[in-house]
Coordinates of C-alpha atoms in Angstrom, one line a residue:
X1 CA -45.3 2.4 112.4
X2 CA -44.6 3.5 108.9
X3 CA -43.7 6.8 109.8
X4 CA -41.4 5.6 112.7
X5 CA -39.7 3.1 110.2
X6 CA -39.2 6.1 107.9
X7 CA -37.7 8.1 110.9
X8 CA -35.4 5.2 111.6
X9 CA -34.2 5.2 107.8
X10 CA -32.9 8.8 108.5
X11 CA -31.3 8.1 111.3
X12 CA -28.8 5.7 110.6
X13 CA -28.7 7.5 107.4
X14 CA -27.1 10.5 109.7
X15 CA -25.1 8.0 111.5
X16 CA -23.5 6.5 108.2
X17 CA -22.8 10.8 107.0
X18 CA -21.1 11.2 110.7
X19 CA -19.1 8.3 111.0
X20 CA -18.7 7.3 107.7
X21 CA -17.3 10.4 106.8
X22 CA -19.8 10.2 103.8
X23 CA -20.7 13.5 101.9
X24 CA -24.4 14.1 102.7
X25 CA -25.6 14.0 99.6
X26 CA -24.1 10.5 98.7
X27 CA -25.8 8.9 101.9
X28 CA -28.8 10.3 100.9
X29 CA -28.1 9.0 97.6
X30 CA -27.9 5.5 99.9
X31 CA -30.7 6.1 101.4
X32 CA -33.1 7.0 98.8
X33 CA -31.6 3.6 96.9
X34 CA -31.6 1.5 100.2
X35 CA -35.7 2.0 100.8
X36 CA -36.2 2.4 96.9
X37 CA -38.0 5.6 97.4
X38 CA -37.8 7.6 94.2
X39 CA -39.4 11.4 95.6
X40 CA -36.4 11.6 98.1
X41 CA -34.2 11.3 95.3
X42 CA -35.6 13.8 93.3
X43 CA -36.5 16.0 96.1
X44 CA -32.2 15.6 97.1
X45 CA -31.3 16.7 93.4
X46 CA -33.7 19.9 93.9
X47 CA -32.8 20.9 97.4
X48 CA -28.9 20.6 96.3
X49 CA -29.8 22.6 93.0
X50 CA -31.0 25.6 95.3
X51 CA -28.3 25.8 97.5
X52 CA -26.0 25.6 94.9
X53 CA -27.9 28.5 92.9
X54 CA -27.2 30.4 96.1
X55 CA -23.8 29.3 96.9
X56 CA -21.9 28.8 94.0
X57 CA -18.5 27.8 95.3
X58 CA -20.1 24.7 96.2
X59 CA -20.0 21.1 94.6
X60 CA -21.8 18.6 95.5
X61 CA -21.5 14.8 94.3
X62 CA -24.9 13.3 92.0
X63 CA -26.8 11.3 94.5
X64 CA -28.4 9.6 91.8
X65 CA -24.6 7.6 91.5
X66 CA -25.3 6.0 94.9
X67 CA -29.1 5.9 94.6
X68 CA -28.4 3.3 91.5
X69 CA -25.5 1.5 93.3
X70 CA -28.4 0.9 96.4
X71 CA -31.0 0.5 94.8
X72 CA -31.3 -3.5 93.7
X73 CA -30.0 -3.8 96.9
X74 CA -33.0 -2.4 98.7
X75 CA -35.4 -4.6 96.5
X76 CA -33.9 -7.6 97.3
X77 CA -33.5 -6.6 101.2
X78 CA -37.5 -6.3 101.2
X79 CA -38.4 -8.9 99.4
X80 CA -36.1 -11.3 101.4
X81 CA -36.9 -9.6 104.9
X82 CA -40.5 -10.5 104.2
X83 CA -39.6 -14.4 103.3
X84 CA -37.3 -13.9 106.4
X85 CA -40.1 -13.0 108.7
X86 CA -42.7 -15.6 107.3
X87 CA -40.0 -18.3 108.7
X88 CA -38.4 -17.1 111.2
X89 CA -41.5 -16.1 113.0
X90 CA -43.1 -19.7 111.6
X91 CA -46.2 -17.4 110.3
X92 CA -48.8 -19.9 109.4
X93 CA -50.6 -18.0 106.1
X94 CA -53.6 -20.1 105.9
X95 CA -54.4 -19.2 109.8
X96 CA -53.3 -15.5 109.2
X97 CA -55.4 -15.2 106.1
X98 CA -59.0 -16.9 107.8
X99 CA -58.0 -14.1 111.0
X100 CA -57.9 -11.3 107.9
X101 CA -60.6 -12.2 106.8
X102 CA -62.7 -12.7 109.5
X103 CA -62.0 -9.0 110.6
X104 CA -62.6 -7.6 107.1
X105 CA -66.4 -9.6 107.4
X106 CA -67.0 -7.6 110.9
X107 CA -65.7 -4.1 109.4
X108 CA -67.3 -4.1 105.8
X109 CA -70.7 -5.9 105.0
X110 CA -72.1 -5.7 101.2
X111 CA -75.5 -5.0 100.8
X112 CA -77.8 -8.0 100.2
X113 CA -81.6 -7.7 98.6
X114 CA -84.7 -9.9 100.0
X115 CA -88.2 -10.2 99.3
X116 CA -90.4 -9.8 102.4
X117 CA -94.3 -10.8 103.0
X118 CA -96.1 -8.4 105.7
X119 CA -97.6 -10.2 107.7
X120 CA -97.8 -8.3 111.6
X121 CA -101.2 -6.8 112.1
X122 CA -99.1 -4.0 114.0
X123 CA -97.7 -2.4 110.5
X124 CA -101.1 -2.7 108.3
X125 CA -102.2 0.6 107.1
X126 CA -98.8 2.3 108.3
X127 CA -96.4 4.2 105.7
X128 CA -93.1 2.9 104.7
X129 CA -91.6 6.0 106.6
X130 CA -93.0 5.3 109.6
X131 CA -92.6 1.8 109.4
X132 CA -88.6 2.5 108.7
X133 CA -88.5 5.4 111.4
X134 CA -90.3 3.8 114.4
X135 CA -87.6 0.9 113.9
X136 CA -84.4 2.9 113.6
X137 CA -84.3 1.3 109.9
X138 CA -83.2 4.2 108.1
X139 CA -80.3 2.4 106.3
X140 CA -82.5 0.3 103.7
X141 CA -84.4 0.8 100.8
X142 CA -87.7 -0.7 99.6
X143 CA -86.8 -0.7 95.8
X144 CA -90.2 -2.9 94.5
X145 CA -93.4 -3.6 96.4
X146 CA -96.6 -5.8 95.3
X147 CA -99.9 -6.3 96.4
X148 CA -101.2 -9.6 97.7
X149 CA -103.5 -10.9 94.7
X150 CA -102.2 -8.8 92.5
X151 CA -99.5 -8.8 89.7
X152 CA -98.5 -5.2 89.4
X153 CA -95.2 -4.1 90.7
X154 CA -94.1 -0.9 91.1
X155 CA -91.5 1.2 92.8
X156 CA -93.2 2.5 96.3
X157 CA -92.8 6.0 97.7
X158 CA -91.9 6.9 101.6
X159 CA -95.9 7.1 101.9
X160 CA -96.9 4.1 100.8
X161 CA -98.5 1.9 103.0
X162 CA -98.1 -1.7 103.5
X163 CA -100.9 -4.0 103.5
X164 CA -101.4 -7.6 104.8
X165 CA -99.7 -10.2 102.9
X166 CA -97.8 -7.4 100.5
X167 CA -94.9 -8.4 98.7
X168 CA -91.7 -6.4 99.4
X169 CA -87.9 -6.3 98.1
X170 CA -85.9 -5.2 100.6
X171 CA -81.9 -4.2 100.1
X172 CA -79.8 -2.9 103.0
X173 CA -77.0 -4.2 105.4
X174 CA -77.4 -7.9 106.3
X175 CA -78.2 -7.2 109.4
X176 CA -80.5 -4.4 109.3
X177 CA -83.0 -6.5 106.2
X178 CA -82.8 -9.7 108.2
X179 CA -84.2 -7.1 111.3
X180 CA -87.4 -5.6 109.4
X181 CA -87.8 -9.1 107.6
X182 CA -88.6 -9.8 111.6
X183 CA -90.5 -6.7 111.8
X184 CA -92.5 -6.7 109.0
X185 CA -93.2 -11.1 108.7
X186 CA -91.3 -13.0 107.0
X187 CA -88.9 -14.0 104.0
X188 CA -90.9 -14.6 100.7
X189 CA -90.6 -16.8 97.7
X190 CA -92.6 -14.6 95.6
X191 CA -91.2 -14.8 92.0
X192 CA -93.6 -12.5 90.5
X193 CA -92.4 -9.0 92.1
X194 CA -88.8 -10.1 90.2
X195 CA -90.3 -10.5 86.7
X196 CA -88.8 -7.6 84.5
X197 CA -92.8 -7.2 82.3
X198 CA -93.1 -4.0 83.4
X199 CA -90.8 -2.7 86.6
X200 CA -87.1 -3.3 85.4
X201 CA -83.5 -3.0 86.8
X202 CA -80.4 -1.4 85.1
X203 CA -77.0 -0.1 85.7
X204 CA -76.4 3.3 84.4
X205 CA -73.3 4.9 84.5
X206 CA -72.4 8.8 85.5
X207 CA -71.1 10.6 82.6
X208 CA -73.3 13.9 82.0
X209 CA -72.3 17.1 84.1
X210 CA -75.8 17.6 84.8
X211 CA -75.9 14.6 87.6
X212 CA -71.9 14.9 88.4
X213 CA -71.6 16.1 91.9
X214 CA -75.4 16.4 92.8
X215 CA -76.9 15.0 95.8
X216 CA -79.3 11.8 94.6
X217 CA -81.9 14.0 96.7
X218 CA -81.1 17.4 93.9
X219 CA -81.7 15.1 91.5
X220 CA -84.9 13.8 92.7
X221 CA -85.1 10.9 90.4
X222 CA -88.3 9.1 92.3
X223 CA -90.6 12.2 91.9
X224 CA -89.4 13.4 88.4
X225 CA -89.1 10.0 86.9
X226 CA -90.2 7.2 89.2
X227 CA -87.2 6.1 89.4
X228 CA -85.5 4.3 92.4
X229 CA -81.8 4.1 92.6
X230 CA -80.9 1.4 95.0
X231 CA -77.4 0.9 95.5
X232 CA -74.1 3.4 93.6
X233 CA -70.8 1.6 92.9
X234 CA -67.5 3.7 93.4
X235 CA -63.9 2.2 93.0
X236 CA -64.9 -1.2 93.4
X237 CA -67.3 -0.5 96.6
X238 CA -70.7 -0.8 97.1
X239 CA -73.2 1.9 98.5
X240 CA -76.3 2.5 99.8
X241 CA -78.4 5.0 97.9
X242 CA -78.7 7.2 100.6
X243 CA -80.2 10.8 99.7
X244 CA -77.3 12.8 101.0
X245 CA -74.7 10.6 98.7
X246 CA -72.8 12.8 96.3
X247 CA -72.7 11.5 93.0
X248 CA -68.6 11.8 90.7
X249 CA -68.4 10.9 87.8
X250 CA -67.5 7.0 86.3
X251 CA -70.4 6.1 89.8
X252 CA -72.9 3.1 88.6
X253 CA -76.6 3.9 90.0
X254 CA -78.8 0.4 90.4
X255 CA -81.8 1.9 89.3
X256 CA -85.5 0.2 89.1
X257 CA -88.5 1.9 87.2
X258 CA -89.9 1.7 84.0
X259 CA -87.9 1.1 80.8
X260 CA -89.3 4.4 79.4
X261 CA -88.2 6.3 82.2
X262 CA -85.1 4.7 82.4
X263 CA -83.9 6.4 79.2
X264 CA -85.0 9.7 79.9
X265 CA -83.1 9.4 83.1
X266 CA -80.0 8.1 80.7
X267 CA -80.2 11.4 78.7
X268 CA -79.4 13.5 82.2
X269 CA -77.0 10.9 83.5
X270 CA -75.1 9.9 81.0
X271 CA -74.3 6.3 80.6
X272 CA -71.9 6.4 78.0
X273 CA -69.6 3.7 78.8
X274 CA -67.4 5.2 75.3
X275 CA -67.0 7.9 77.0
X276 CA -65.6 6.4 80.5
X277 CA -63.2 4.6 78.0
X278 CA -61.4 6.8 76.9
X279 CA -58.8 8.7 78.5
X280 CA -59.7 12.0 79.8
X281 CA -56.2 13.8 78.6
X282 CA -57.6 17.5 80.5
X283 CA -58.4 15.5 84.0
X284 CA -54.8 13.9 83.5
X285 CA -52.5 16.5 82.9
X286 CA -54.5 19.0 84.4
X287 CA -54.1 17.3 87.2
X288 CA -50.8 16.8 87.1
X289 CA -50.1 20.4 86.9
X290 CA -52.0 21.3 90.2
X291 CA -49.6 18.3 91.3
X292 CA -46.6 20.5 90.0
X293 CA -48.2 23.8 91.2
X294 CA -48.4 22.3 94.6
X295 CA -45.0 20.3 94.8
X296 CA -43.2 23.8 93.6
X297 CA -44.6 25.7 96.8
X298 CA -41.8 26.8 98.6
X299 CA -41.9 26.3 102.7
X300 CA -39.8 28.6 104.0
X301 CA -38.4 27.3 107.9
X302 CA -36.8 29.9 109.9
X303 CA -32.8 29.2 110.4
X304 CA -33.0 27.1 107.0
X305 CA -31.0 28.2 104.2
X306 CA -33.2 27.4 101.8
X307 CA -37.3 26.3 102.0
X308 CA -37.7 22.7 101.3
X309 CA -40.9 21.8 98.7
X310 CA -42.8 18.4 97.8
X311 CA -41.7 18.2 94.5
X312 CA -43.0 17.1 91.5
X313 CA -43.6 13.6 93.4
X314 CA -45.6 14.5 96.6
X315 CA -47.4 17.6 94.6
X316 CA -49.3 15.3 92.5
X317 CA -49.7 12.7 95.1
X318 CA -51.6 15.5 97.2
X319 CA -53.7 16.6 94.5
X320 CA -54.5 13.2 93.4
X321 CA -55.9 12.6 97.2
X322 CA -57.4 15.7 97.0
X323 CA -59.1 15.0 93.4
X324 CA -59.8 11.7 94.4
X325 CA -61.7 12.7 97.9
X326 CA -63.8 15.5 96.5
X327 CA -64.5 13.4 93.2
X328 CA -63.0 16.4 90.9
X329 CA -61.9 19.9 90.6
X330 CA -63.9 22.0 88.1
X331 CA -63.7 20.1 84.9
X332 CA -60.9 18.2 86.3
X333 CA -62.3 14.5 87.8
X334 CA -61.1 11.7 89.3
X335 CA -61.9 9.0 87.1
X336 CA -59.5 7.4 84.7
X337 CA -60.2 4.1 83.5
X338 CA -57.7 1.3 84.4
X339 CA -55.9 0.4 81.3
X340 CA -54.7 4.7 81.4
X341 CA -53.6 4.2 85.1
X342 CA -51.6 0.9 84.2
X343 CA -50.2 2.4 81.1
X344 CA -49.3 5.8 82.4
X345 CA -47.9 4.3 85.7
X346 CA -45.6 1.9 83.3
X347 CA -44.3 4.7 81.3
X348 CA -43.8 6.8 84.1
X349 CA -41.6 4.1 85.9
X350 CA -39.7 3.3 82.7
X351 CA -39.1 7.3 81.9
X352 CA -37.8 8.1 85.1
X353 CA -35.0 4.7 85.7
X354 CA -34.1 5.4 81.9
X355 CA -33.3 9.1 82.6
X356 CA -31.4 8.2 85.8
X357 CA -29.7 5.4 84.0
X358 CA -28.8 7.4 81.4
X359 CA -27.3 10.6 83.6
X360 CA -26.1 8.4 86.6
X361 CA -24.4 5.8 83.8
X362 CA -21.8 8.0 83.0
X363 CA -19.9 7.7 85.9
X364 CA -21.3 5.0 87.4
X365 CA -17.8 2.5 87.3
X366 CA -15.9 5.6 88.2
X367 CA -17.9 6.4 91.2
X368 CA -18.1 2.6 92.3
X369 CA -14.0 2.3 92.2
X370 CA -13.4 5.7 93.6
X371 CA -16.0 4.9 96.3
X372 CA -15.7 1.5 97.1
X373 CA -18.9 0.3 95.7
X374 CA -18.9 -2.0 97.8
X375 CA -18.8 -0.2 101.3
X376 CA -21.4 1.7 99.7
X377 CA -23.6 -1.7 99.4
X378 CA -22.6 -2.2 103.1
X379 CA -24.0 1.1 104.0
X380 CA -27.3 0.7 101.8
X381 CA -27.6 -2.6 103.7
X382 CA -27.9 -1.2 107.7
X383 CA -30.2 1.3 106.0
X384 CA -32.2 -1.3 104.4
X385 CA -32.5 -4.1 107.5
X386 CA -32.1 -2.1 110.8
X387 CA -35.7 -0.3 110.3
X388 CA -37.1 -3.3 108.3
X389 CA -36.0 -5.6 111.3
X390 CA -37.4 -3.6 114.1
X391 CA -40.7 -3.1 112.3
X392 CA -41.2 -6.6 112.2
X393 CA -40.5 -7.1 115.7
X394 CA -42.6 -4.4 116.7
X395 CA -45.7 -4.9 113.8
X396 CA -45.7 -8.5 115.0
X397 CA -44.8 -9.1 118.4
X398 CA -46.3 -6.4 120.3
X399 CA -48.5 -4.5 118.3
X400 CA -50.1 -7.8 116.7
X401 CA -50.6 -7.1 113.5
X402 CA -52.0 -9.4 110.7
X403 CA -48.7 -10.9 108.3
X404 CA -50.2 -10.4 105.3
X405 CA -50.9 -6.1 106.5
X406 CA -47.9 -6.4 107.9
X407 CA -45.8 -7.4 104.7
X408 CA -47.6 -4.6 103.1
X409 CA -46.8 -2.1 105.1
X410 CA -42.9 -3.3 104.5
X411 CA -43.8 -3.0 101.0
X412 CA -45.2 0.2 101.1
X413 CA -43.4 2.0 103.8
X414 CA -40.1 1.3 101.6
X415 CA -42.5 2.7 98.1
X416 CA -41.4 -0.5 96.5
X417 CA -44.1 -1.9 93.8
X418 CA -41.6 -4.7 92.5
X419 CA -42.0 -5.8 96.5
X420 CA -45.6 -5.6 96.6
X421 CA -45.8 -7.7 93.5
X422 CA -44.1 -10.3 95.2
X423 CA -46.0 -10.3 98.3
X424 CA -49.6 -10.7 96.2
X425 CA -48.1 -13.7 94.7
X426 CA -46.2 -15.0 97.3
X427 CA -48.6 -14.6 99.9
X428 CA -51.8 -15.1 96.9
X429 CA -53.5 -12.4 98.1
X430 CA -54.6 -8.8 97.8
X431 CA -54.3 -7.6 101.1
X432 CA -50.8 -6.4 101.4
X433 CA -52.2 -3.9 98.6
X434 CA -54.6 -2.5 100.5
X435 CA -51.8 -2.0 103.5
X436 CA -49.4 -0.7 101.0
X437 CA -51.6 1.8 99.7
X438 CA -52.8 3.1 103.0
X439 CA -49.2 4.2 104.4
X440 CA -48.4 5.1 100.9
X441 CA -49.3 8.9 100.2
X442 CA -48.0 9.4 104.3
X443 CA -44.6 8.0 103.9
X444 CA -44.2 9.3 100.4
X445 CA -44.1 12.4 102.0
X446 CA -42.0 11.8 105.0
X447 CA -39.1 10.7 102.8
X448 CA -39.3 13.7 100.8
X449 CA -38.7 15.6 103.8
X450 CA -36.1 13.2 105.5
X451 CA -34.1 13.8 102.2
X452 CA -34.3 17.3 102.3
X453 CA -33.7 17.8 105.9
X454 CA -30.8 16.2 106.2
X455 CA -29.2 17.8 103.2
X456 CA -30.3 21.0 104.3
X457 CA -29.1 20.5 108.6
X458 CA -25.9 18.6 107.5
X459 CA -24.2 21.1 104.4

């Protein structure tokens, strides 16, 4: 749908450049203005660059002129087309939000933690393993197990075996504790087996080289250190320990052993929170110049003129996807803590509309006079409502999709953060973020080809 609405955008771009009798690189300007899309614009300005490097007895107008003339249009257009749709379509948000949400419940389930007392005569004597196996329960953990009439706890192996009346804590997937809590007897209210004396539970955070992409099963950490690690946290999500999970660094491991062998676990993790809070300056610019490395590759069409490239926008959104997926490059990782991402995203947005104020300012009154600014707006306008208009109908009335996605996927199909700022607090929600950032990297992309393609097809 993104995509399509992207398409769309080009199209009556084209339209506008044939019967408008337009230059193409001022209705690209339009366009790039009209969906606020920055990368189009700065893809334009390179692909014009190139052909006029090679043909030098051509000129070509600064699409950046129109791009500002469009652009507060196309937040406003957005923003408005989202109020628009709420009404017009009489979108009830507290219904749309308990539909959302009951979805999001079926599709993602954290992991819970319960204590369990054996008590079936079938599992007596039988390893944890097999216990686990013969079920289908390979999907939980046994972090803590005690005895019945005993007051030890400790952290159980795979080949321990359970014994009547045994104390367990269990942590898995709702579904697939409350399953062996069946198996096994039933739910306990033993407070002893949660007493920190002597087994404990900690967070410790990945920050050492030595554990940053290793397997948890490389690492070993049960029959080295008699450790457990029960659940990792990554980016705000919540996973399982399972053996085959890759570590990156900035993951938290839920660990449960003894204190003593907690900290000589800390020495090969790391968990140096210092570190993790300050800004890694080689991951960040290093990364930026893979970005640049990529976004310069030339793709050379046959019949073109000239290759068209990502640019310095769509490089480094590739090799940030890339980085991100893979949890790092080398030395180079993924992790940057979130006061760096707001700051550098700030500055970045504040650098860039300075320098195209600054070079597009110049002739900015000229260009609107000479132009009639206002036919311009005109134009920006179809190119701003037609695709936003037949996405909602489509998003809504026949492919069904939730309001608060689908005011996301406005937000982010037209690369417009002042939009998707609206929508969290008009709509009080953070849902249209996750849409946004979903058709983000794809439509990013898209645009900086539209851009270029039509430059390239139509001079």
């Amino acid at each position: 749908l993104g995509v399509a609405t992207v398409l769309m955008g080009g199209l009556v771009t084209y339209l506008i450049y044939v019967f408008a009798q337009t230059g193409i690189e001022d209705a690209v300007g339009l366009m790039s203005g009209a969906v606020t899309n920055t990368p189009g614009l700065g893809a334009a300005k390179s692909t014009l660059h190139e052909i006029q490097s090679q043909f030098q007895d051509k000129k070509f107008n600064d699409p950046a002129i129109a791009y500002a003339i469009t652009y507060p249009l196309g937040v406003f257009g957005i923003i408005s087309m989202i109020v628009l749709a709420k009404n017009i379509l009489r979108i009830d948000l507290n219904k749309e939000l308990a539909l959302i949400i009951s979805e999001k419940s079926k599709e993602t389930e954290n992991l819970v933690r319960k204590k369990c007392r054996v008590l079936n005569e079938s599992i007596f004597g039988k390893s944890i393993y097999h216990t686990l196996k013969d079920n289908d329960l390979n999907d939980i953990i046994i972090s803590r197990l005690k005895h019945h009439g005993s007051k030890e706890v400790y952290s159980p192996t795979l080949d321990s075996r359970l014994e009547e009346r045994d104390v367990l804590m269990v942590v898995g997937k709702p579904k697939s504790v409350e399953k062996f809590i069946q198996i096994a007897g039933k739910e306990s209210n033993d407070l002893e087996i949660e007493e920190e004396k002597d087994i404990i539970t900690k967070t410790i955070f990945v920050t050492r080289k030595s554990a940053t992409h290793k397997k948890l099963s490389e690492l070993d950490l049960f029959n080295k250190f008699g450790l457990k690690v029960t659940r990792v946290y990554r980016s705000g999500m919540e996973l399982l320990a399972n053996p085959s999970l890759e570590l990156f660094y900035g993951d938290r491991l839920r660990v449960v052993g003894y204190a003593e062998d907690i900290k000589e676990v800390e020495a090969i993790i790391g968990n140096s929170e210092k570190r993790l809070m300050e800004p890694d300056f080689l991951s960040l610019f290093g990364g930026l110049l893979i970005g640049i490395i990529i976004g310069s590759i030339p793709i050379m069409i046959p019949s073109l003129p000239v290759p068209i490239k990502l640019g310095f926008a769509a490089g480094p959104l590739i090799a940030a996807l890339l980085i991100s997926r893979y949890g790092g490059i080398g030395v180079i990782h993924s992790y940057i803590n979130n006061g760096a991402i707001y700051f550098m995203k700030d500055l970045g947005i504040c650098l860039f509309f300075a320098a195209v104020g600054l070079h597009a300012g110049t002739y900015f009154y000229d260009s609107f006079v000479e132009n009639n600014g206002w036919l311009w707006l005109f134009y920006g306008s179809l190119i701003t409502f037609i695709p936003l208009i037949i996405m909602v109908i489509v998003g809504k009335v026949f492919m069904k999709i939730n309001f608060f996605q689908l005011a996301g996927l406005m937000s982010g199909t037209y690369t417009d953060p002042a939009a998707l700022a609206f929508c969290n607090g008009y709509l009080d929600s953070d849902v249209p973020t996750q849409a946004y950032a979903t058709v983000y990297p794809l439509v990013t992309i898209f645009r900086i080809f539209v851009a270029q393609m039509l430059i390239i097809l139509c001079i």
